[in-house]
PDB file of C-alpha atoms in Angstrom:
ATOM      1  CA  MET A   1       0.000   0.000   0.000  1.00  0.00           C
ATOM      2  CA  ASN A   2       1.167   3.461  -0.770  1.00  0.00           C
ATOM      3  CA  GLU A   3      -1.133   5.538  -2.943  1.00  0.00           C
ATOM      4  CA  GLY A   4      -0.282   8.496  -0.699  1.00  0.00           C
ATOM      5  CA  PHE A   5      -0.868   6.560   2.522  1.00  0.00           C
ATOM      6  CA  ALA A   6       2.468   7.132   4.232  1.00  0.00           C
ATOM      7  CA  PHE A   7       1.059   5.993   7.594  1.00  0.00           C
ATOM      8  CA  THR A   8      -0.182   2.434   8.068  1.00  0.00           C
ATOM      9  CA  ALA A   9      -1.114   0.280  11.044  1.00  0.00           C
ATOM     10  CA  GLU A  10      -2.101  -3.377  11.279  1.00  0.00           C
ATOM     11  CA  PHE A  11      -4.917  -4.942  13.264  1.00  0.00           C
ATOM     12  CA  ASP A  12      -6.350  -8.432  13.670  1.00  0.00           C
ATOM     13  CA  VAL A  13     -10.077  -9.061  13.227  1.00  0.00           C
ATOM     14  CA  ARG A  14     -11.473 -10.105  16.613  1.00  0.00           C
ATOM     15  CA  VAL A  15     -14.504 -12.219  17.454  1.00  0.00           C
ATOM     16  CA  GLY A  16     -16.415  -9.086  18.522  1.00  0.00           C
ATOM     17  CA  ASP A  17     -15.925  -7.647  15.026  1.00  0.00           C
ATOM     18  CA  ILE A  18     -17.891 -10.475  13.389  1.00  0.00           C
ATOM     19  CA  ASN A  19     -21.597 -10.013  12.733  1.00  0.00           C
ATOM     20  CA  TYR A  20     -24.460 -12.443  12.061  1.00  0.00           C
ATOM     21  CA  GLY A  21     -23.290 -12.715   8.427  1.00  0.00           C
ATOM     22  CA  GLY A  22     -20.055 -14.340   9.598  1.00  0.00           C
ATOM     23  CA  HIS A  23     -17.863 -11.428   8.457  1.00  0.00           C
ATOM     24  CA  MET A  24     -16.695  -8.104   9.855  1.00  0.00           C
ATOM     25  CA  GLY A  25     -19.546  -5.621   9.935  1.00  0.00           C
ATOM     26  CA  LYS A  26     -19.409  -2.170   8.370  1.00  0.00           C
ATOM     27  CA  ASP A  27     -19.858  -0.577  11.796  1.00  0.00           C
ATOM     28  CA  LYS A  28     -16.660  -2.257  12.982  1.00  0.00           C
ATOM     29  CA  PHE A  29     -14.719  -0.636  10.148  1.00  0.00           C
ATOM     30  CA  LEU A  30     -15.589   2.728  11.693  1.00  0.00           C
ATOM     31  CA  LEU A  31     -14.062   1.538  14.977  1.00  0.00           C
ATOM     32  CA  LEU A  32     -11.017   0.386  13.024  1.00  0.00           C
ATOM     33  CA  PHE A  33     -10.755   3.887  11.513  1.00  0.00           C
ATOM     34  CA  HIS A  34     -10.871   5.305  15.039  1.00  0.00           C
ATOM     35  CA  ASP A  35      -8.028   3.050  16.243  1.00  0.00           C
ATOM     36  CA  ALA A  36      -5.928   3.879  13.171  1.00  0.00           C
ATOM     37  CA  ARG A  37      -6.625   7.610  13.615  1.00  0.00           C
ATOM     38  CA  MET A  38      -5.404   7.474  17.232  1.00  0.00           C
ATOM     39  CA  LEU A  39      -2.150   5.818  16.121  1.00  0.00           C
ATOM     40  CA  TYR A  40      -1.748   8.274  13.218  1.00  0.00           C
ATOM     41  CA  LEU A  41      -2.136  11.251  15.557  1.00  0.00           C
ATOM     42  CA  GLU A  42       0.249   9.682  18.081  1.00  0.00           C
ATOM     43  CA  SER A  43       2.823   9.289  15.294  1.00  0.00           C
ATOM     44  CA  LEU A  44       2.617  13.082  14.892  1.00  0.00           C
ATOM     45  CA  GLY A  45       3.016  13.666  18.639  1.00  0.00           C
ATOM     46  CA  CYS A  46      -0.661  14.618  18.980  1.00  0.00           C
ATOM     47  CA  SER A  47      -3.997  13.266  20.158  1.00  0.00           C
ATOM     48  CA  GLU A  48      -7.634  14.096  19.457  1.00  0.00           C
ATOM     49  CA  ALA A  49      -7.579  16.151  22.651  1.00  0.00           C
ATOM     50  CA  ASP A  50      -4.503  18.159  21.654  1.00  0.00           C
ATOM     51  CA  ILE A  51      -3.209  18.941  18.164  1.00  0.00           C
ATOM     52  CA  GLY A  52      -1.280  21.966  19.386  1.00  0.00           C
ATOM     53  CA  GLY A  53      -3.514  23.835  21.817  1.00  0.00           C
ATOM     54  CA  VAL A  54      -6.876  22.699  20.452  1.00  0.00           C
ATOM     55  CA  GLY A  55      -8.522  19.325  19.965  1.00  0.00           C
ATOM     56  CA  LEU A  56     -10.555  17.615  17.289  1.00  0.00           C
ATOM     57  CA  ILE A  57     -14.204  16.711  16.786  1.00  0.00           C
ATOM     58  CA  MET A  58     -15.417  14.286  14.137  1.00  0.00           C
ATOM     59  CA  ASN A  59     -18.299  15.873  12.253  1.00  0.00           C
ATOM     60  CA  GLU A  60     -18.767  13.267   9.536  1.00  0.00           C
ATOM     61  CA  ALA A  61     -17.985   9.600   8.860  1.00  0.00           C
ATOM     62  CA  HIS A  62     -18.281   7.366   5.829  1.00  0.00           C
ATOM     63  CA  VAL A  63     -17.479   3.682   5.262  1.00  0.00           C
ATOM     64  CA  ASN A  64     -17.404   2.082   1.820  1.00  0.00           C
ATOM     65  CA  TYR A  65     -17.423  -1.689   2.310  1.00  0.00           C
ATOM     66  CA  LYS A  66     -15.521  -3.418  -0.506  1.00  0.00           C
ATOM     67  CA  ALA A  67     -14.941  -7.061   0.508  1.00  0.00           C
ATOM     68  CA  GLU A  68     -15.602  -9.487   3.305  1.00  0.00           C
ATOM     69  CA  VAL A  69     -13.031 -10.034   6.009  1.00  0.00           C
ATOM     70  CA  PHE A  70     -13.184 -12.793   8.565  1.00  0.00           C
ATOM     71  CA  LEU A  71     -12.147 -13.718  12.080  1.00  0.00           C
ATOM     72  CA  ARG A  72      -8.373 -13.488  12.571  1.00  0.00           C
ATOM     73  CA  ASP A  73      -7.712 -11.808   9.217  1.00  0.00           C
ATOM     74  CA  ARG A  74      -4.909  -9.272   9.586  1.00  0.00           C
ATOM     75  CA  LEU A  75      -5.845  -5.860   8.195  1.00  0.00           C
ATOM     76  CA  ARG A  76      -3.535  -3.062   7.091  1.00  0.00           C
ATOM     77  CA  VAL A  77      -5.057   0.404   7.460  1.00  0.00           C
ATOM     78  CA  GLY A  78      -3.633   3.438   5.681  1.00  0.00           C
ATOM     79  CA  VAL A  79      -4.445   6.944   6.914  1.00  0.00           C
ATOM     80  CA  ARG A  80      -3.861  10.240   5.115  1.00  0.00           C
ATOM     81  CA  ALA A  81      -5.108  13.822   5.409  1.00  0.00           C
ATOM     82  CA  ALA A  82      -6.910  15.564   2.556  1.00  0.00           C
ATOM     83  CA  GLU A  83      -9.022  18.657   1.867  1.00  0.00           C
ATOM     84  CA  ILE A  84      -7.269  20.677   4.554  1.00  0.00           C
ATOM     85  CA  GLY A  85      -9.031  23.967   5.206  1.00  0.00           C
ATOM     86  CA  GLY A  86      -8.772  26.650   7.842  1.00  0.00           C
ATOM     87  CA  THR A  87     -10.672  24.814  10.573  1.00  0.00           C
ATOM     88  CA  ARG A  88     -11.341  21.360   9.128  1.00  0.00           C
ATOM     89  CA  PHE A  89      -9.859  18.516   7.148  1.00  0.00           C
ATOM     90  CA  ARG A  90     -10.671  15.018   6.056  1.00  0.00           C
ATOM     91  CA  LEU A  91      -8.870  11.855   7.092  1.00  0.00           C
ATOM     92  CA  GLU A  92      -9.078   9.147   4.454  1.00  0.00           C
ATOM     93  CA  TYR A  93      -8.693   5.436   5.207  1.00  0.00           C
ATOM     94  CA  ARG A  94      -7.836   2.420   3.062  1.00  0.00           C
ATOM     95  CA  VAL A  95      -8.171  -1.069   4.561  1.00  0.00           C
ATOM     96  CA  GLU A  96      -6.483  -4.060   2.926  1.00  0.00           C
ATOM     97  CA  ARG A  97      -6.210  -7.674   3.932  1.00  0.00           C
ATOM     98  CA  ALA A  98      -2.523  -8.040   4.783  1.00  0.00           C
ATOM     99  CA  ALA A  99      -2.287 -11.607   3.435  1.00  0.00           C
ATOM    100  CA  ASP A 100      -3.231 -10.785  -0.150  1.00  0.00           C
ATOM    101  CA  GLY A 101      -3.545  -6.992  -0.383  1.00  0.00           C
ATOM    102  CA  ALA A 102      -7.261  -7.244  -1.240  1.00  0.00           C
ATOM    103  CA  LEU A 103      -9.134  -3.983  -0.701  1.00  0.00           C
ATOM    104  CA  ALA A 104     -11.627  -4.503   2.141  1.00  0.00           C
ATOM    105  CA  ALA A 105     -12.907  -0.953   2.732  1.00  0.00           C
ATOM    106  CA  THR A 106     -12.293   2.724   2.155  1.00  0.00           C
ATOM    107  CA  GLY A 107     -13.738   5.673   3.984  1.00  0.00           C
ATOM    108  CA  TYR A 108     -13.177   9.004   5.596  1.00  0.00           C
ATOM    109  CA  THR A 109     -13.881  11.054   8.682  1.00  0.00           C
ATOM    110  CA  GLY A 110     -14.406  14.788   8.651  1.00  0.00           C
ATOM    111  CA  MET A 111     -12.379  16.392  11.430  1.00  0.00           C
ATOM    112  CA  VAL A 112     -12.843  19.888  12.872  1.00  0.00           C
ATOM    113  CA  ALA A 113     -10.363  21.737  15.096  1.00  0.00           C
ATOM    114  CA  PHE A 114     -12.169  22.565  18.326  1.00  0.00           C
ATOM    115  CA  ASP A 115     -11.279  24.746  21.299  1.00  0.00           C
ATOM    116  CA  TYR A 116     -12.758  22.713  24.156  1.00  0.00           C
ATOM    117  CA  ALA A 117     -12.042  25.413  26.772  1.00  0.00           C
ATOM    118  CA  ASN A 118     -14.168  27.955  24.897  1.00  0.00           C
ATOM    119  CA  ARG A 119     -16.534  25.437  23.226  1.00  0.00           C
ATOM    120  CA  ARG A 120     -16.013  26.684  19.674  1.00  0.00           C
ATOM    121  CA  VAL A 121     -14.481  25.776  16.336  1.00  0.00           C
ATOM    122  CA  ALA A 122     -10.850  26.871  16.039  1.00  0.00           C
ATOM    123  CA  LYS A 123      -8.155  27.312  13.390  1.00  0.00           C
ATOM    124  CA  ILE A 124      -5.962  24.331  12.693  1.00  0.00           C
ATOM    125  CA  PRO A 125      -2.590  25.066  14.364  1.00  0.00           C
ATOM    126  CA  GLU A 126       0.139  25.731  11.775  1.00  0.00           C
ATOM    127  CA  LYS A 127       2.528  23.115  13.184  1.00  0.00           C
ATOM    128  CA  PHE A 128      -0.188  20.448  12.934  1.00  0.00           C
ATOM    129  CA  ARG A 129      -1.170  21.620   9.446  1.00  0.00           C
ATOM    130  CA  ALA A 130       2.451  21.260   8.312  1.00  0.00           C
ATOM    131  CA  ALA A 131       2.591  17.736   9.751  1.00  0.00           C
ATOM    132  CA  ILE A 132      -0.541  16.521   7.943  1.00  0.00           C
ATOM    133  CA  GLU A 133      -0.130  18.224   4.578  1.00  0.00           C
ATOM    134  CA  PRO A 134       0.605  15.757   1.789  1.00  0.00           C
TER     135      PRO A 134
END
């Protein structure tokens, strides 16, 4: 995987990720995005609570299910930033089965810089912007 996804993390499909269809449910991909996002932010020395004086709020989420994955499959998740504006940006995700590189899902989350102390949308800090720009 590359395609502009410089950051990747790997996860194993757990029993709790499997739905009544015998495969990983679409809702669990959103949780996978969340785990990958936490690791991506940590790799930048940040967290959702602090990207340089302000935090983040997710205002939108989308999952595009592409292929079934099953219990104990190892998944590789790529994360990259896109559509970076003054106060918001999009994190895009690509999920592949590690064993064969098959595309399992894509998606994105809309992220907004948020000043939790003053309860309002904030500008993306310049240092963070520089770290996430492609």
